[in-house]
Amino acid sequence: MHDEEPRIRADAARNRRAILDATAGLLAEFGYEHVTMDRVASAAGVGKGTIFHRFGSRAGLLHALALDDANALRHGVSSGPPPLGPGAPAEKRLFAFFDALAANVVANVELVAAVSDSTPESDAEPLHKFWHEHTRILLTEVRPDTDTDLLATLLLNTLSGSPVLRLIRDGHGTRYIDSVRTLITSMIRAGATSTHPSAAS
Amino acid sequence: MHDEEPRIRADAARNRRAILDATAGLLAEFGYEHVTMDRVASAAGVGKGTIFHRFGSRAGLLHALALDDANALRHGVSSGPPPLGPGAPAEKRLFAFFDALAANVVANVELVAAVSDSTPESDAEPLHKFWHEHTRILLTEVRPDTDTDLLATLLLNTLSGSPVLRLIRDGHGTRYIDSVRTLITSMIRAGATSTHPSAAS
């Protein structure tokens, strides 16, 4: 028995990956409402019982997928290539980070809507803390003239909420991403001019 | 009977005002949880039946108060003195408008939290449309280089949502108002520099 454990763990990890990938594919192709456990099982080549065993419910599966996407972005920030990862100037990292977050919201809008309704606040908390801390640290370099802690919360707040989800669902995803870019670029530019009092309003 | 109608209407309007003012006073003094219909009735000098007759329920009363505050701001924007009202340059009006909105959220945070949970989206819609349209029109002057329609939604989104309400409830209302100022000032400043390509990131 003992010798089989590594193989069983490898199978389980492969199944998990296959189920999450199948779910992501079905979400992109058919939309949130049409992702049934039967379809996921069939697309992933596993039994429905395996999915329930591992994820508990359809909500649990979608939640796991959302956390998986978020963790991929977190990994990109911590140890991926610049400008998202370390090694680029703070302005470029801030821009790349919000660009990636906005693109993530647009790509997963149905998932984000479903998860933000059903996820207990505490589950998302470690990730939100990470986003906030990363933003705050970058702002400390880009906008040392501001209350970076509060400003990080305000900027991250443009990535959630029903008005944002509504306009993405209405087909304005590209315009949304562009406007997040405008917002971040403006914060950066205004920092560059903030040493010239004549530019202040 | 006919001759009495104007007096009855005037009494009703005075009662309505007294009830709303009493509710606002009790909210400010004791906080949301402690505003009971009994206390409102006693503070307004009316019977509890009058409040129920006019507002339907405690939720209805709080909702009416929130709309009343919002309508006062709307009136200030449409026909009050500058810089909130007409007559000031667009940058100053944009700054004054967001400053007033942020101060409103801080002053009424318990009310905003209660109302955003219970208000049907459609009830708040005319007001949200007004805020959005006013912001969009000012941005068209201040930042003609942007997608003003989308940007208005993003900027207004910094005034709602549970992370914002949480930090105000945690006692950071003044810092929150200051950071909304930073955000709007940055949008204005970046517009002033956007004709100089060298300032772009």
PDB file of C-alpha atoms in Angstrom, chain A residues 22-169:
ATOM      1  CA  ALA A  22     -12.537  21.520 -18.017  1.00  0.00           C
ATOM      2  CA  THR A  23     -14.594  23.898 -15.866  1.00  0.00           C
ATOM      3  CA  ALA A  24     -12.679  26.932 -17.151  1.00  0.00           C
ATOM      4  CA  GLY A  25     -13.139  25.769 -20.741  1.00  0.00           C
ATOM      5  CA  LEU A  26     -16.875  25.203 -20.312  1.00  0.00           C
ATOM      6  CA  LEU A  27     -17.307  28.576 -18.587  1.00  0.00           C
ATOM      7  CA  ALA A  28     -15.573  30.363 -21.463  1.00  0.00           C
ATOM      8  CA  GLU A  29     -17.546  28.441 -24.079  1.00  0.00           C
ATOM      9  CA  PHE A  30     -21.063  28.261 -22.633  1.00  0.00           C
ATOM     10  CA  GLY A  31     -21.244  30.755 -19.774  1.00  0.00           C
ATOM     11  CA  TYR A  32     -21.835  30.262 -16.108  1.00  0.00           C
ATOM     12  CA  GLU A  33     -25.442  29.019 -16.191  1.00  0.00           C
ATOM     13  CA  HIS A  34     -24.635  26.141 -18.527  1.00  0.00           C
ATOM     14  CA  VAL A  35     -21.728  24.648 -16.613  1.00  0.00           C
ATOM     15  CA  THR A  36     -23.286  21.523 -15.110  1.00  0.00           C
ATOM     16  CA  MET A  37     -21.492  18.849 -13.119  1.00  0.00           C
ATOM     17  CA  ASP A  38     -22.378  16.334 -15.852  1.00  0.00           C
ATOM     18  CA  ARG A  39     -20.667  18.424 -18.500  1.00  0.00           C
ATOM     19  CA  VAL A  40     -17.594  18.997 -16.332  1.00  0.00           C
ATOM     20  CA  ALA A  41     -17.320  15.263 -15.583  1.00  0.00           C
ATOM     21  CA  SER A  42     -17.619  14.370 -19.228  1.00  0.00           C
ATOM     22  CA  ALA A  43     -15.138  17.047 -20.399  1.00  0.00           C
ATOM     23  CA  ALA A  44     -12.609  16.143 -17.690  1.00  0.00           C
ATOM     24  CA  GLY A  45     -12.973  12.393 -18.267  1.00  0.00           C
ATOM     25  CA  VAL A  46     -13.775  11.648 -14.626  1.00  0.00           C
ATOM     26  CA  GLY A  47     -16.837  10.420 -12.776  1.00  0.00           C
ATOM     27  CA  LYS A  48     -19.250  12.946 -11.297  1.00  0.00           C
ATOM     28  CA  GLY A  49     -18.654  11.327  -7.908  1.00  0.00           C
ATOM     29  CA  THR A  50     -14.978  12.291  -8.123  1.00  0.00           C
ATOM     30  CA  ILE A  51     -15.894  15.955  -8.565  1.00  0.00           C
ATOM     31  CA  PHE A  52     -18.325  15.931  -5.648  1.00  0.00           C
ATOM     32  CA  HIS A  53     -15.815  14.053  -3.519  1.00  0.00           C
ATOM     33  CA  ARG A  54     -13.119  16.620  -4.194  1.00  0.00           C
ATOM     34  CA  PHE A  55     -15.025  19.920  -4.399  1.00  0.00           C
ATOM     35  CA  GLY A  56     -18.164  19.239  -2.382  1.00  0.00           C
ATOM     36  CA  SER A  57     -20.578  21.046  -4.708  1.00  0.00           C
ATOM     37  CA  ARG A  58     -20.821  23.071  -7.885  1.00  0.00           C
ATOM     38  CA  ALA A  59     -20.267  26.232  -5.800  1.00  0.00           C
ATOM     39  CA  GLY A  60     -17.192  24.620  -4.241  1.00  0.00           C
ATOM     40  CA  LEU A  61     -15.834  23.780  -7.681  1.00  0.00           C
ATOM     41  CA  LEU A  62     -16.319  27.337  -8.985  1.00  0.00           C
ATOM     42  CA  HIS A  63     -14.795  28.751  -5.840  1.00  0.00           C
ATOM     43  CA  ALA A  64     -11.739  26.512  -6.231  1.00  0.00           C
ATOM     44  CA  LEU A  65     -11.350  27.656  -9.822  1.00  0.00           C
ATOM     45  CA  ALA A  66     -11.517  31.324  -8.820  1.00  0.00           C
ATOM     46  CA  LEU A  67      -8.877  30.800  -6.132  1.00  0.00           C
ATOM     47  CA  ASP A  68      -6.748  28.886  -8.627  1.00  0.00           C
ATOM     48  CA  ASP A  69      -6.827  31.818 -11.103  1.00  0.00           C
ATOM     49  CA  ALA A  70      -6.065  34.264  -8.336  1.00  0.00           C
ATOM     50  CA  ASN A  71      -3.168  32.128  -7.115  1.00  0.00           C
ATOM     51  CA  ALA A  72      -1.726  32.003 -10.626  1.00  0.00           C
ATOM     52  CA  LEU A  73      -1.744  35.808 -10.680  1.00  0.00           C
ATOM     53  CA  ARG A  74      -0.228  35.877  -7.202  1.00  0.00           C
ATOM     54  CA  HIS A  75       2.556  33.606  -8.416  1.00  0.00           C
ATOM     55  CA  GLY A  76       3.119  35.893 -11.415  1.00  0.00           C
ATOM     56  CA  VAL A  77       3.490  38.845  -9.057  1.00  0.00           C
ATOM     57  CA  SER A  78       5.812  37.089  -6.620  1.00  0.00           C
ATOM     58  CA  SER A  79       8.116  35.260  -9.001  1.00  0.00           C
ATOM     59  CA  GLY A  80       7.010  35.686 -12.618  1.00  0.00           C
ATOM     60  CA  PRO A  81       8.841  37.761 -15.247  1.00  0.00           C
ATOM     61  CA  PRO A  82       8.725  41.596 -15.108  1.00  0.00           C
ATOM     62  CA  PRO A  83       6.858  43.911 -15.368  1.00  0.00           C
ATOM     63  CA  LEU A  84       4.262  41.898 -13.381  1.00  0.00           C
ATOM     64  CA  GLY A  85       6.987  40.119 -11.438  1.00  0.00           C
ATOM     65  CA  PRO A  86       9.982  41.620  -9.653  1.00  0.00           C
ATOM     66  CA  GLY A  87      12.643  43.571 -11.544  1.00  0.00           C
ATOM     67  CA  ALA A  88      10.686  46.381 -13.250  1.00  0.00           C
ATOM     68  CA  PRO A  89      10.287  49.955 -11.909  1.00  0.00           C
ATOM     69  CA  ALA A  90       7.362  50.426  -9.505  1.00  0.00           C
ATOM     70  CA  GLU A  91       5.258  52.410 -12.031  1.00  0.00           C
ATOM     71  CA  LYS A  92       5.487  49.646 -14.602  1.00  0.00           C
ATOM     72  CA  ARG A  93       4.711  46.980 -11.997  1.00  0.00           C
ATOM     73  CA  LEU A  94       1.697  48.923 -10.723  1.00  0.00           C
ATOM     74  CA  PHE A  95       0.378  49.333 -14.260  1.00  0.00           C
ATOM     75  CA  ALA A  96       0.976  45.654 -15.126  1.00  0.00           C
ATOM     76  CA  PHE A  97      -0.635  44.473 -11.893  1.00  0.00           C
ATOM     77  CA  PHE A  98      -3.871  46.419 -12.347  1.00  0.00           C
ATOM     78  CA  ASP A  99      -3.935  45.488 -16.014  1.00  0.00           C
ATOM     79  CA  ALA A 100      -3.723  41.804 -15.056  1.00  0.00           C
ATOM     80  CA  LEU A 101      -6.361  42.186 -12.328  1.00  0.00           C
ATOM     81  CA  ALA A 102      -8.764  43.980 -14.685  1.00  0.00           C
ATOM     82  CA  ALA A 103      -8.197  41.397 -17.440  1.00  0.00           C
ATOM     83  CA  ASN A 104      -8.835  38.653 -14.876  1.00  0.00           C
ATOM     84  CA  VAL A 105     -12.137  40.221 -13.835  1.00  0.00           C
ATOM     85  CA  VAL A 106     -13.218  40.537 -17.468  1.00  0.00           C
ATOM     86  CA  ALA A 107     -12.161  36.988 -18.390  1.00  0.00           C
ATOM     87  CA  ASN A 108     -13.892  35.501 -15.355  1.00  0.00           C
ATOM     88  CA  VAL A 109     -16.785  37.887 -14.919  1.00  0.00           C
ATOM     89  CA  GLU A 110     -19.422  35.174 -14.453  1.00  0.00           C
ATOM     90  CA  LEU A 111     -17.181  33.363 -12.025  1.00  0.00           C
ATOM     91  CA  VAL A 112     -16.416  36.561 -10.113  1.00  0.00           C
ATOM     92  CA  ALA A 113     -20.138  37.348  -9.876  1.00  0.00           C
ATOM     93  CA  ALA A 114     -20.953  33.835  -8.677  1.00  0.00           C
ATOM     94  CA  VAL A 115     -18.090  33.704  -6.204  1.00  0.00           C
ATOM     95  CA  SER A 116     -18.563  37.179  -4.740  1.00  0.00           C
ATOM     96  CA  ASP A 117     -22.162  36.211  -3.923  1.00  0.00           C
ATOM     97  CA  SER A 118     -21.269  32.923  -2.279  1.00  0.00           C
ATOM     98  CA  THR A 119     -17.738  33.171  -0.901  1.00  0.00           C
ATOM     99  CA  PRO A 120     -17.418  33.746   2.816  1.00  0.00           C
ATOM    100  CA  GLU A 121     -15.424  36.960   3.268  1.00  0.00           C
ATOM    101  CA  SER A 122     -12.777  35.132   5.290  1.00  0.00           C
ATOM    102  CA  ASP A 123     -11.942  32.743   2.439  1.00  0.00           C
ATOM    103  CA  ALA A 124     -10.957  35.560   0.114  1.00  0.00           C
ATOM    104  CA  GLU A 125      -9.203  37.529   2.845  1.00  0.00           C
ATOM    105  CA  PRO A 126      -5.606  36.236   2.442  1.00  0.00           C
ATOM    106  CA  LEU A 127      -5.728  37.049  -1.267  1.00  0.00           C
ATOM    107  CA  HIS A 128      -7.261  40.484  -0.732  1.00  0.00           C
ATOM    108  CA  LYS A 129      -4.561  41.191   1.835  1.00  0.00           C
ATOM    109  CA  PHE A 130      -1.926  40.202  -0.699  1.00  0.00           C
ATOM    110  CA  TRP A 131      -3.402  42.451  -3.462  1.00  0.00           C
ATOM    111  CA  HIS A 132      -3.653  45.301  -0.998  1.00  0.00           C
ATOM    112  CA  GLU A 133      -0.137  44.915   0.351  1.00  0.00           C
ATOM    113  CA  HIS A 134       1.381  44.677  -3.131  1.00  0.00           C
ATOM    114  CA  THR A 135      -0.503  47.803  -4.262  1.00  0.00           C
ATOM    115  CA  ARG A 136       0.413  49.692  -1.111  1.00  0.00           C
ATOM    116  CA  ILE A 137       4.135  48.909  -1.447  1.00  0.00           C
ATOM    117  CA  LEU A 138       4.218  49.982  -5.106  1.00  0.00           C
ATOM    118  CA  LEU A 139       2.294  53.189  -4.300  1.00  0.00           C
ATOM    119  CA  THR A 140       4.845  54.006  -1.620  1.00  0.00           C
ATOM    120  CA  GLU A 141       7.372  54.370  -4.427  1.00  0.00           C
ATOM    121  CA  VAL A 142       5.068  55.828  -7.080  1.00  0.00           C
ATOM    122  CA  ARG A 143       3.025  58.200  -4.887  1.00  0.00           C
ATOM    123  CA  PRO A 144       4.926  58.807  -1.631  1.00  0.00           C
ATOM    124  CA  ASP A 145       2.844  61.994  -1.292  1.00  0.00           C
ATOM    125  CA  THR A 146      -0.359  60.004  -0.603  1.00  0.00           C
ATOM    126  CA  ASP A 147      -2.041  57.869   2.074  1.00  0.00           C
ATOM    127  CA  THR A 148      -0.966  54.693   0.270  1.00  0.00           C
ATOM    128  CA  ASP A 149      -2.858  52.348   2.575  1.00  0.00           C
ATOM    129  CA  LEU A 150      -6.227  54.022   1.907  1.00  0.00           C
ATOM    130  CA  LEU A 151      -5.487  54.716  -1.740  1.00  0.00           C
ATOM    131  CA  ALA A 152      -4.722  51.021  -2.326  1.00  0.00           C
ATOM    132  CA  THR A 153      -8.201  50.155  -1.029  1.00  0.00           C
ATOM    133  CA  LEU A 154      -9.824  52.772  -3.276  1.00  0.00           C
ATOM    134  CA  LEU A 155      -7.976  51.630  -6.394  1.00  0.00           C
ATOM    135  CA  LEU A 156      -8.684  47.945  -5.733  1.00  0.00           C
ATOM    136  CA  ASN A 157     -12.331  48.852  -5.202  1.00  0.00           C
ATOM    137  CA  THR A 158     -12.595  49.707  -8.917  1.00  0.00           C
ATOM    138  CA  LEU A 159     -12.216  45.954  -9.599  1.00  0.00           C
ATOM    139  CA  SER A 160     -15.378  44.771  -7.880  1.00  0.00           C
ATOM    140  CA  GLY A 161     -18.970  45.713  -7.203  1.00  0.00           C
ATOM    141  CA  SER A 162     -22.139  45.321  -9.179  1.00  0.00           C
ATOM    142  CA  PRO A 163     -21.746  48.417 -11.419  1.00  0.00           C
ATOM    143  CA  VAL A 164     -18.397  47.061 -12.652  1.00  0.00           C
ATOM    144  CA  LEU A 165     -19.727  43.551 -13.197  1.00  0.00           C
ATOM    145  CA  ARG A 166     -22.791  44.943 -15.000  1.00  0.00           C
ATOM    146  CA  LEU A 167     -20.805  46.922 -17.546  1.00  0.00           C
ATOM    147  CA  ILE A 168     -18.510  43.975 -18.271  1.00  0.00           C
ATOM    148  CA  ARG A 169     -21.537  41.708 -18.743  1.00  0.00           C
TER     149      ARG A 169
END
